[in-house]
Amino acid sequence: MKTHASGQFSGKIAVVTGAAGTIGLAVAEHLASLGADIALFDLQQDKLEEAATKVRQYGTIVRPYVCDVTDAKRVNSTTEKVVSDFGKIDFLFNNAGFQGAFAPVQDYPEEDFNRVIQINVCGAFHVLQAVARQMVEQKSGAIVNTASMAGVQGPPNMAAYGASKFAIVGLTQTASKDLAPHNIRVNAISPAFMGPGPMWDMQVEKQAKANTQYFSTDPETVAKQMIGSVPMRRYGNISEIPGVVSFLLSDAASYMTGVNLPIAGGIL
Ligand SMILES: NC(=O)c1ccc[n+]([C@@H]2O[C@H](COP(=O)([O-])OP(=O)(O)OC[C@H]3O[C@@H](n4cnc5c(N)ncnc54)[C@H](O)[C@@H]3O)[C@@H](O)[C@H]2O)c1
């Protein structure tokens, strides 16, 4: 068993949303490895339990909470439960997200647009607001929102996702100003192409199927086109994300707020 001993985040309580997913789980494990106790939020009980088992390897207190971030009432009651279970919240990794359909804007399905905005924007707002209210009472806290390079440059065929991630960058900037007087910092990370794995494969396949001038219709060629657009000429590994999040949450970033850090191999 890996043990956290007395890590830099010992005694800290972190909420991680989208915690059963690839990035959420990797970050939850990393924060636990640094000594933090973790509240995991995601949609499905079984996936959450699996994630909790993995995060518990590090020896800290880990509790799973089934919570649909699009449901503001549920987010508020779950956040209250976290505070009653753990006593406080020091960190939030506000990360649950959904990519939606890939199609040119004129064909983009309205249903997908609404769903992506509900999860990525409204959901992130609900969690940020609920946790920020607790942090305001505590007069301290640090928040990292997961944006994307799709929130810096609008990608083709991803109208909903691009709009949602631009919104996250805006929410981060505004929240950083509103919460600065309360000793709460709010930053964002913007990963670009992360792989290998299902997210990478799905993205490549969906861009190929979208059949536009920007990408080939052959997934293997799309993969090469995407990597060719990255100055470092490779996709990022999920393991390259957690250290950036823990840096932004830590006192090493104590004079940083409102920032959106690209994790993108040189794409700016
Ligand atoms: N993987 C990438 O290449 C990449 C790149 C840039 C940004 N991102 C962003 O990173 C974040 C995590 O993505 P990932 O790659 O780990 O994807 P993922 O699909 O593995 O994980 C997303 C998690 O969010 C959860 N989720 C979705 N809707 C939810 C809801 N309504 N309530 C609660 N939980 C919900 C899912 O159940 C899933 O566990 C997302 O915000 C995504 O947009 C990912």
XYZ file of C-alpha atoms and ligand atoms in Angstrom:
312
model
C 0.000 0.000 0.000
C 1.214 3.506 -0.811
C 1.157 5.814 2.178
C 0.867 9.559 2.294
C 2.872 9.877 5.542
C 2.621 13.520 6.473
C 2.317 15.113 3.071
C 2.130 18.786 2.190
C -1.704 18.592 2.146
C -2.149 16.688 5.435
C -5.242 17.981 7.226
C -6.649 19.499 4.007
C -10.058 18.537 2.629
C -10.515 18.475 -1.159
C -13.708 18.133 -3.203
C -13.103 16.621 -6.659
C -15.931 16.496 -9.238
C -15.944 14.180 -12.230
C -13.951 12.044 -9.827
C -14.755 8.727 -11.491
C -13.375 10.014 -14.796
C -9.834 9.955 -16.100
C -8.582 13.368 -15.003
C -10.674 13.614 -11.811
C -9.427 10.272 -10.546
C -5.787 11.054 -11.394
C -6.019 14.365 -9.519
C -7.862 12.812 -6.551
C -5.135 10.157 -6.255
C -2.413 12.791 -6.433
C -4.018 15.023 -3.778
C -4.479 11.972 -1.529
C -0.824 11.041 -2.106
C 0.027 14.491 -0.737
C -2.053 13.789 2.370
C -5.435 15.385 1.585
C -8.739 13.808 2.603
C -11.004 13.642 -0.428
C -14.731 13.990 -1.211
C -15.387 12.431 -4.625
C -18.409 13.657 -6.628
C -19.698 11.822 -9.704
C -22.859 10.406 -11.231
C -22.783 6.660 -10.651
C -22.432 4.839 -7.353
C -20.499 1.838 -8.764
C -17.933 3.930 -10.658
C -17.526 6.181 -7.648
C -16.922 3.230 -5.331
C -14.249 1.931 -7.719
C -12.597 5.350 -7.764
C -12.800 5.635 -3.967
C -11.082 2.267 -3.578
C -8.204 3.477 -5.762
C -7.858 6.798 -3.927
C -7.967 5.078 -0.504
C -4.667 3.331 -1.352
C -2.926 6.494 -0.180
C -4.237 6.110 3.360
C -6.319 9.277 3.726
C -10.065 9.561 4.362
C -11.985 9.239 1.086
C -15.773 9.489 0.751
C -17.812 9.081 -2.445
C -20.910 11.249 -3.038
C -23.318 10.548 -5.885
C -24.086 14.022 -7.183
C -25.330 15.260 -10.545
C -23.726 18.689 -10.832
C -26.570 19.941 -13.054
C -28.935 19.660 -10.067
C -28.266 22.768 -7.940
C -30.308 21.520 -4.971
C -28.440 18.230 -4.953
C -25.096 20.044 -5.195
C -26.039 22.241 -2.214
C -27.201 19.332 -0.068
C -24.155 17.230 -1.015
C -21.809 20.094 -0.169
C -23.554 20.456 3.214
C -23.073 16.726 3.766
C -19.345 17.039 2.953
C -19.013 19.829 5.505
C -20.859 17.780 8.123
C -18.658 14.730 7.347
C -15.286 16.499 7.106
C -15.848 19.779 8.994
C -14.599 22.104 6.215
C -13.511 22.319 2.550
C -10.049 23.657 1.684
C -9.794 22.765 -2.000
C -12.145 22.302 -4.941
C -11.147 20.661 -8.223
C -14.222 21.582 -10.281
C -13.769 19.205 -13.152
C -16.909 17.278 -14.228
C -17.401 17.709 -17.958
C -18.832 16.347 -21.171
C -17.709 16.847 -24.797
C -21.001 16.454 -26.668
C -21.452 15.976 -30.400
C -18.934 16.925 -33.089
C -20.624 18.750 -35.995
C -20.361 22.072 -37.811
C -22.260 24.812 -36.016
C -25.062 24.932 -38.616
C -25.785 21.235 -37.962
C -24.981 21.151 -34.257
C -27.757 19.304 -32.356
C -29.564 21.627 -29.961
C -30.059 18.832 -27.462
C -26.298 18.276 -27.206
C -25.664 22.004 -27.001
C -28.021 22.331 -24.034
C -26.625 19.246 -22.302
C -23.004 20.370 -22.636
C -23.858 23.830 -21.293
C -25.884 22.320 -18.438
C -23.013 20.073 -17.318
C -19.939 22.133 -18.156
C -21.199 25.624 -17.324
C -24.240 25.384 -15.015
C -22.784 22.354 -13.222
C -19.432 24.048 -12.660
C -21.222 27.176 -11.441
C -23.415 25.199 -8.997
C -20.418 23.467 -7.429
C -18.262 26.585 -7.366
C -21.052 28.582 -5.692
C -21.891 25.929 -3.080
C -18.258 25.379 -2.129
C -17.377 29.089 -2.273
C -20.159 29.840 0.262
C -18.474 27.442 2.703
C -15.016 28.855 1.926
C -16.287 32.415 2.490
C -17.386 31.342 5.990
C -13.952 29.801 6.555
C -12.235 32.871 5.055
C -9.933 30.656 2.992
C -9.832 28.202 0.114
C -8.443 27.433 -3.313
C -10.371 26.372 -6.403
C -9.203 24.986 -9.738
C -11.721 24.754 -12.586
C -11.092 22.476 -15.564
C -11.368 24.553 -18.718
C -9.677 23.397 -21.951
C -7.676 24.851 -24.825
C -11.120 24.712 -26.500
C -11.862 27.636 -24.163
C -8.930 29.626 -25.578
C -9.269 28.901 -29.316
C -12.684 27.794 -30.568
C -12.108 24.368 -32.153
C -13.957 23.335 -35.332
C -17.056 21.119 -34.890
C -17.259 21.685 -31.137
C -19.648 24.630 -30.766
C -21.060 23.555 -27.416
C -17.791 22.414 -25.876
C -15.875 25.495 -27.045
C -18.605 27.843 -25.781
C -18.742 26.003 -22.455
C -15.011 26.163 -21.872
C -14.788 29.861 -22.817
C -17.500 30.287 -20.157
C -15.335 28.466 -17.612
C -12.443 30.830 -18.290
C -14.822 33.780 -17.769
C -16.326 32.240 -14.638
C -12.810 31.697 -13.282
C -11.855 35.326 -13.853
C -15.042 36.744 -12.318
C -15.036 34.333 -9.363
C -11.380 35.156 -8.697
C -12.317 38.834 -8.335
C -15.461 38.195 -6.268
C -13.676 35.810 -3.912
C -10.293 37.574 -3.570
C -11.557 39.667 -0.607
C -12.398 36.389 1.156
C -8.902 34.903 0.804
C -10.096 32.416 -1.817
C -8.129 31.882 -5.017
C -9.751 30.644 -8.229
C -7.686 29.419 -11.187
C -8.224 27.171 -14.188
C -6.296 24.595 -16.146
C -6.616 24.106 -19.874
C -5.480 20.716 -21.095
C -5.336 20.220 -24.856
C -4.908 16.831 -26.505
C -4.528 14.178 -23.798
C -3.910 10.516 -24.558
C -3.663 7.683 -25.180
C -7.011 6.207 -24.196
C -10.724 6.361 -24.893
C -11.004 10.186 -24.774
C -8.256 10.548 -27.379
C -9.676 7.781 -29.601
C -13.205 9.189 -29.348
C -12.056 12.690 -30.224
C -10.082 11.498 -33.231
C -12.973 9.348 -34.481
C -15.575 12.061 -33.984
C -13.464 14.678 -35.791
C -12.964 12.221 -38.681
C -16.697 11.496 -38.863
C -17.543 15.228 -38.832
C -16.063 15.288 -42.373
C -14.973 18.937 -42.598
C -12.076 20.721 -44.277
C -10.151 20.879 -40.994
C -9.533 17.172 -40.525
C -9.206 14.045 -42.632
C -11.995 11.468 -42.617
C -9.389 8.855 -41.675
C -8.938 8.678 -37.867
C -5.231 7.785 -38.104
C -4.601 10.849 -40.231
C -6.675 12.989 -37.839
C -4.437 11.824 -34.986
C -1.365 12.917 -36.977
C -3.009 16.260 -37.835
C -3.812 16.936 -34.192
C -0.332 16.034 -32.980
C 1.129 18.103 -35.830
C -0.634 21.167 -34.398
C 1.170 20.770 -31.046
C 4.600 22.467 -30.843
C 5.903 19.582 -28.683
C 4.611 17.122 -31.343
C 2.937 14.719 -28.922
C -0.243 14.474 -26.930
C -0.143 15.088 -23.216
C -0.318 12.261 -20.729
C -2.975 12.397 -18.008
C -0.113 12.116 -15.485
C 1.028 15.584 -16.624
C -2.112 17.229 -15.168
C -2.261 16.492 -11.404
C 0.976 18.286 -10.492
C -0.285 21.485 -12.122
C -3.533 21.265 -10.149
C -1.762 20.656 -6.824
C 0.575 23.571 -7.566
C -2.382 25.909 -8.161
C -4.099 24.679 -4.978
C -0.943 25.002 -2.889
C 0.605 27.979 -1.150
C 3.317 27.950 -3.842
C 0.653 29.696 -5.973
C -0.491 32.013 -3.152
C -0.262 35.170 -5.338
C -1.956 33.552 -8.363
C -5.671 33.937 -8.985
C -7.826 34.306 -12.101
C -5.204 32.499 -14.169
C -5.922 29.882 -16.836
C -2.834 27.652 -17.223
C -2.518 25.739 -20.517
C -1.314 22.125 -20.263
C -0.962 21.902 -23.965
C 2.549 21.179 -25.226
C 3.053 24.762 -26.403
C -0.386 25.512 -27.888
C -1.267 28.970 -26.580
N -9.321 14.359 -21.654
C -9.059 15.438 -22.385
O -8.457 15.359 -23.444
C -9.489 16.788 -21.896
C -8.912 17.930 -22.463
C -9.290 19.175 -22.009
C -10.240 19.292 -21.005
N -10.808 18.168 -20.477
C -11.803 18.363 -19.413
O -11.372 17.625 -18.293
C -12.504 17.268 -17.509
C -12.452 15.799 -17.192
O -12.464 15.087 -18.407
P -11.976 13.585 -18.568
O -11.064 13.540 -19.712
O -11.498 13.064 -17.257
O -13.346 12.910 -19.013
P -14.108 11.654 -18.411
O -15.287 11.443 -19.278
O -13.162 10.539 -18.166
O -14.591 12.195 -16.982
C -15.640 13.111 -16.813
C -16.395 12.717 -15.557
O -17.416 13.694 -15.317
C -18.558 12.991 -14.871
N -19.773 13.743 -15.135
C -20.327 14.030 -16.344
N -21.491 14.664 -16.166
C -21.663 14.809 -14.838
C -22.680 15.386 -14.030
N -23.769 15.933 -14.570
N -22.535 15.357 -12.682
C -21.451 14.781 -12.120
N -20.447 14.218 -12.822
C -20.568 14.224 -14.155
C -18.566 11.695 -15.681
O -19.377 10.708 -15.050
C -17.092 11.348 -15.702
O -16.737 10.489 -14.617
C -13.730 17.704 -18.297
O -14.183 18.951 -17.809
C -13.188 17.831 -19.710
O -13.943 18.746 -20.465
C -10.453 16.927 -20.892
